[in-house]
Short mmCIF file of N, CA and C in Angstrom, two decimals:
data_model
loop_
_atom_site.label_atom_id
_atom_site.label_comp_id
_atom_site.label_asym_id
_atom_site.label_seq_id
_atom_site.Cartn_x
_atom_site.Cartn_y
_atom_site.Cartn_z
N ALA A 28 98.08 78.92 110.16
CA ALA A 28 97.27 78.89 108.95
C ALA A 28 95.82 78.67 109.32
N THR A 29 94.95 79.21 108.52
CA THR A 29 93.52 79.01 108.70
C THR A 29 93.00 78.22 107.53
N GLU A 30 92.26 77.17 107.81
CA GLU A 30 91.67 76.36 106.76
C GLU A 30 90.17 76.55 106.81
N VAL A 31 89.59 76.83 105.66
CA VAL A 31 88.15 77.03 105.58
C VAL A 31 87.59 76.05 104.57
N THR A 32 86.65 75.21 104.99
CA THR A 32 86.05 74.24 104.09
C THR A 32 84.54 74.40 104.09
N GLU A 33 83.89 73.73 103.16
CA GLU A 33 82.45 73.92 102.98
C GLU A 33 81.63 73.47 104.18
N ASP A 34 82.06 72.45 104.88
CA ASP A 34 81.25 71.89 105.94
C ASP A 34 81.66 72.31 107.35
N THR A 35 82.64 73.17 107.48
CA THR A 35 83.08 73.55 108.81
C THR A 35 83.06 75.06 108.95
N GLU A 36 83.10 75.50 110.16
CA GLU A 36 83.17 76.93 110.44
C GLU A 36 84.39 77.18 111.30
N GLU A 37 85.23 78.10 110.87
CA GLU A 37 86.40 78.50 111.64
C GLU A 37 86.10 79.87 112.21
N GLY A 38 86.63 80.17 113.32
CA GLY A 38 86.52 81.54 113.78
C GLY A 38 86.00 81.68 115.17
N GLY A 39 85.53 82.86 115.44
CA GLY A 39 85.02 83.19 116.75
C GLY A 39 85.52 84.55 117.17
N ALA A 40 85.80 84.70 118.43
CA ALA A 40 86.20 85.99 118.97
C ALA A 40 87.56 86.45 118.46
N THR A 41 88.36 85.56 117.91
CA THR A 41 89.69 85.95 117.46
C THR A 41 89.68 86.67 116.12
N GLY A 42 88.55 86.67 115.42
CA GLY A 42 88.46 87.38 114.15
C GLY A 42 88.98 86.58 112.98
N THR A 43 89.16 85.28 113.12
CA THR A 43 89.58 84.47 111.99
C THR A 43 88.43 84.32 111.02
N PRO A 44 88.72 84.02 109.74
CA PRO A 44 87.67 83.95 108.73
C PRO A 44 86.62 82.89 109.05
N LYS A 45 85.41 83.17 108.64
CA LYS A 45 84.31 82.22 108.78
C LYS A 45 83.75 81.92 107.40
N ARG A 46 83.31 80.69 107.22
CA ARG A 46 82.66 80.33 105.97
C ARG A 46 81.50 79.43 106.29
N ARG A 47 80.37 79.76 105.76
CA ARG A 47 79.17 78.97 105.95
C ARG A 47 78.47 78.95 104.61
N GLY A 48 78.29 77.78 104.01
CA GLY A 48 77.67 77.71 102.69
C GLY A 48 78.54 78.39 101.67
N ALA A 49 77.95 79.30 100.89
CA ALA A 49 78.70 79.96 99.84
C ALA A 49 79.08 81.39 100.20
N SER A 50 79.02 81.75 101.47
CA SER A 50 79.39 83.11 101.83
C SER A 50 80.73 83.11 102.54
N PHE A 51 81.68 83.77 101.94
CA PHE A 51 83.02 83.91 102.51
C PHE A 51 83.53 85.25 102.07
N SER A 52 84.00 86.05 102.97
CA SER A 52 84.47 87.37 102.62
C SER A 52 85.95 87.52 102.93
N VAL A 53 86.73 87.62 101.88
CA VAL A 53 88.17 87.84 102.03
C VAL A 53 88.41 89.26 102.51
N THR A 54 87.66 90.22 101.95
CA THR A 54 87.91 91.62 102.27
C THR A 54 87.55 91.97 103.70
N SER A 55 86.69 91.18 104.34
CA SER A 55 86.35 91.48 105.73
C SER A 55 87.51 91.18 106.68
N VAL A 56 88.39 90.29 106.29
CA VAL A 56 89.54 89.98 107.13
C VAL A 56 90.82 90.57 106.56
N ALA A 57 90.92 90.58 105.26
CA ALA A 57 92.04 91.16 104.51
C ALA A 57 93.39 90.95 105.18
N ARG A 58 94.33 91.77 104.82
CA ARG A 58 95.67 91.67 105.38
C ARG A 58 95.70 92.32 106.73
N PRO A 59 96.52 91.94 107.66
CA PRO A 59 97.55 90.93 107.55
C PRO A 59 97.08 89.53 107.96
N LEU A 60 95.79 89.36 108.24
CA LEU A 60 95.33 88.05 108.70
C LEU A 60 95.39 86.98 107.62
N LEU A 61 95.15 87.34 106.39
CA LEU A 61 95.23 86.37 105.29
C LEU A 61 96.47 86.66 104.46
N ASP A 62 97.34 85.69 104.36
CA ASP A 62 98.54 85.84 103.54
C ASP A 62 98.35 85.23 102.16
N TRP A 63 97.40 84.28 102.04
CA TRP A 63 97.29 83.53 100.81
C TRP A 63 95.98 82.76 100.83
N VAL A 64 95.30 82.69 99.69
CA VAL A 64 94.09 81.88 99.56
C VAL A 64 94.32 80.83 98.48
N ILE A 65 94.13 79.57 98.84
CA ILE A 65 94.19 78.46 97.89
C ILE A 65 92.78 77.90 97.80
N LEU A 66 92.25 77.85 96.58
CA LEU A 66 90.88 77.39 96.37
C LEU A 66 90.88 76.21 95.42
N GLY A 67 90.14 75.18 95.78
CA GLY A 67 90.02 74.02 94.90
C GLY A 67 88.76 73.24 95.21
N GLY A 68 88.20 72.65 94.18
CA GLY A 68 87.01 71.83 94.35
C GLY A 68 87.36 70.46 94.92
N GLU A 69 86.34 69.80 95.42
CA GLU A 69 86.52 68.45 95.96
C GLU A 69 86.85 67.49 94.83
N SER A 70 87.60 66.44 95.16
CA SER A 70 87.89 65.41 94.16
C SER A 70 87.54 64.05 94.74
N GLY A 71 87.39 63.08 93.86
CA GLY A 71 87.06 61.73 94.30
C GLY A 71 85.65 61.33 93.91
N PRO A 72 85.30 60.09 94.20
CA PRO A 72 84.03 59.54 93.74
C PRO A 72 82.78 60.26 94.25
N GLN A 73 82.84 60.87 95.41
CA GLN A 73 81.66 61.54 95.97
C GLN A 73 81.80 63.06 95.95
N ALA A 74 82.68 63.55 95.09
CA ALA A 74 82.93 64.99 95.03
C ALA A 74 81.68 65.76 94.62
N ARG A 75 81.44 66.86 95.32
CA ARG A 75 80.33 67.74 94.97
C ARG A 75 80.84 68.83 94.04
N PRO A 76 80.03 69.28 93.09
CA PRO A 76 80.48 70.31 92.16
C PRO A 76 80.68 71.65 92.87
N MET A 77 81.63 72.42 92.36
CA MET A 77 81.87 73.76 92.89
C MET A 77 81.17 74.76 91.98
N ASP A 78 80.48 75.71 92.56
CA ASP A 78 79.80 76.75 91.81
C ASP A 78 80.83 77.73 91.25
N PRO A 79 80.90 77.90 89.92
CA PRO A 79 81.87 78.84 89.34
C PRO A 79 81.70 80.26 89.87
N ALA A 80 80.48 80.67 90.18
CA ALA A 80 80.26 82.02 90.71
C ALA A 80 80.95 82.20 92.06
N TRP A 81 80.97 81.13 92.87
CA TRP A 81 81.63 81.22 94.16
C TRP A 81 83.14 81.35 93.97
N ALA A 82 83.70 80.56 93.05
CA ALA A 82 85.14 80.64 92.78
C ALA A 82 85.52 82.03 92.28
N ARG A 83 84.71 82.59 91.39
CA ARG A 83 84.97 83.94 90.89
C ARG A 83 84.90 84.98 92.01
N SER A 84 83.92 84.83 92.88
CA SER A 84 83.76 85.78 93.98
C SER A 84 84.98 85.78 94.90
N VAL A 85 85.46 84.59 95.25
CA VAL A 85 86.64 84.51 96.11
C VAL A 85 87.85 85.11 95.40
N ARG A 86 88.03 84.78 94.11
CA ARG A 86 89.15 85.35 93.35
C ARG A 86 89.07 86.87 93.31
N ASP A 87 87.90 87.41 93.01
CA ASP A 87 87.74 88.86 92.90
C ASP A 87 88.00 89.56 94.23
N GLN A 88 87.57 88.94 95.32
CA GLN A 88 87.84 89.51 96.64
C GLN A 88 89.33 89.51 96.96
N CYS A 89 90.01 88.45 96.56
CA CYS A 89 91.46 88.38 96.77
C CYS A 89 92.17 89.47 95.99
N VAL A 90 91.77 89.65 94.73
CA VAL A 90 92.38 90.69 93.90
C VAL A 90 92.17 92.06 94.56
N GLU A 91 90.94 92.32 95.00
CA GLU A 91 90.62 93.60 95.62
C GLU A 91 91.42 93.83 96.91
N ALA A 92 91.59 92.78 97.70
CA ALA A 92 92.31 92.90 98.98
C ALA A 92 93.81 92.72 98.83
N ARG A 93 94.27 92.48 97.60
CA ARG A 93 95.70 92.23 97.32
C ARG A 93 96.23 91.04 98.12
N VAL A 94 95.42 89.99 98.16
CA VAL A 94 95.80 88.73 98.80
C VAL A 94 96.10 87.73 97.68
N PRO A 95 97.29 87.12 97.63
CA PRO A 95 97.60 86.16 96.57
C PRO A 95 96.56 85.04 96.51
N PHE A 96 96.19 84.68 95.28
CA PHE A 96 95.14 83.68 95.04
C PHE A 96 95.70 82.56 94.17
N PHE A 97 95.50 81.32 94.62
CA PHE A 97 95.95 80.13 93.89
C PHE A 97 94.74 79.24 93.66
N PHE A 98 94.39 79.02 92.39
CA PHE A 98 93.26 78.14 92.06
C PHE A 98 93.83 76.76 91.75
N LYS A 99 93.58 75.82 92.65
CA LYS A 99 94.17 74.49 92.55
C LYS A 99 93.49 73.60 91.53
N GLN A 100 92.15 73.54 91.56
CA GLN A 100 91.44 72.62 90.67
C GLN A 100 89.95 72.86 90.74
N TRP A 101 89.24 72.43 89.68
CA TRP A 101 87.78 72.41 89.73
C TRP A 101 87.28 71.22 90.52
N GLY A 102 88.05 70.16 90.53
CA GLY A 102 87.65 68.96 91.26
C GLY A 102 86.81 68.03 90.42
N GLY A 103 86.07 67.16 91.09
CA GLY A 103 85.24 66.18 90.41
C GLY A 103 85.90 64.82 90.40
N VAL A 104 85.25 63.88 89.74
CA VAL A 104 85.76 62.51 89.67
C VAL A 104 87.05 62.48 88.86
N ASN A 105 87.11 63.24 87.77
CA ASN A 105 88.31 63.30 86.94
C ASN A 105 88.83 64.74 86.97
N LYS A 106 89.51 65.10 88.04
CA LYS A 106 89.93 66.48 88.22
C LYS A 106 90.90 66.97 87.15
N LYS A 107 91.70 66.08 86.59
CA LYS A 107 92.61 66.51 85.53
C LYS A 107 91.85 66.95 84.29
N ALA A 108 90.77 66.26 83.97
CA ALA A 108 89.95 66.63 82.81
C ALA A 108 89.27 67.98 83.05
N ALA A 109 88.88 68.25 84.29
CA ALA A 109 88.21 69.51 84.61
C ALA A 109 89.19 70.68 84.56
N GLY A 110 90.45 70.40 84.81
CA GLY A 110 91.48 71.44 84.72
C GLY A 110 91.53 72.35 85.92
N ARG A 111 92.34 73.41 85.75
CA ARG A 111 92.50 74.36 86.84
C ARG A 111 92.45 75.81 86.37
N LYS A 112 91.82 76.02 85.21
CA LYS A 112 91.66 77.38 84.72
C LYS A 112 90.35 77.97 85.22
N LEU A 113 90.42 79.20 85.65
CA LEU A 113 89.25 79.96 86.08
C LEU A 113 89.10 81.12 85.11
N ASP A 114 88.03 81.11 84.35
CA ASP A 114 87.80 82.12 83.30
C ASP A 114 88.98 82.18 82.32
N GLY A 115 89.48 81.00 81.94
CA GLY A 115 90.52 80.90 80.93
C GLY A 115 91.93 81.20 81.41
N GLU A 116 92.12 81.39 82.69
CA GLU A 116 93.44 81.75 83.22
C GLU A 116 93.80 80.85 84.40
N GLU A 117 95.07 80.45 84.46
CA GLU A 117 95.57 79.75 85.64
C GLU A 117 95.99 80.79 86.66
N TRP A 118 95.51 80.62 87.88
CA TRP A 118 95.85 81.53 88.98
C TRP A 118 96.86 80.83 89.87
N ASN A 119 98.11 81.27 89.81
CA ASN A 119 99.22 80.64 90.52
C ASN A 119 99.92 81.59 91.48
N GLN A 120 99.22 82.59 91.96
CA GLN A 120 99.87 83.58 92.82
C GLN A 120 100.32 82.94 94.13
N ARG A 121 101.43 83.45 94.63
CA ARG A 121 102.00 82.99 95.90
C ARG A 121 102.44 84.21 96.70
N PRO A 122 102.48 84.04 98.01
CA PRO A 122 102.93 85.18 98.84
C PRO A 122 104.41 85.47 98.63
#
C-alpha cells in the first residue's frame, strides 16, 4: 500500500505516487498501481482545514481513472459534525 499525506513525499524511481502541497495526480499513476484512494481531512485539536477544491480534484481524477474512491471525513475538531459528504454525496467505493 502507498500512503500519501500532506507533509510527506512518497515515491522516487519506482514510480509510486508523489504528493507535495495540493498537487496530487491520480491519473499519472492510474491502474494497476493504485487500487483504491481513501481521502479524509485531519481530525483533532490541531487539525488543519481541507480545501474542498482539492478533495473534488482527487475524486474527479479517481472517477476518470476508474480507481475506487472513499471519502472518509472532512475532519476538524468535531469531525462528526463536519460529516463525510462531498458535494452532497457519500463516496463509499471499494475495490
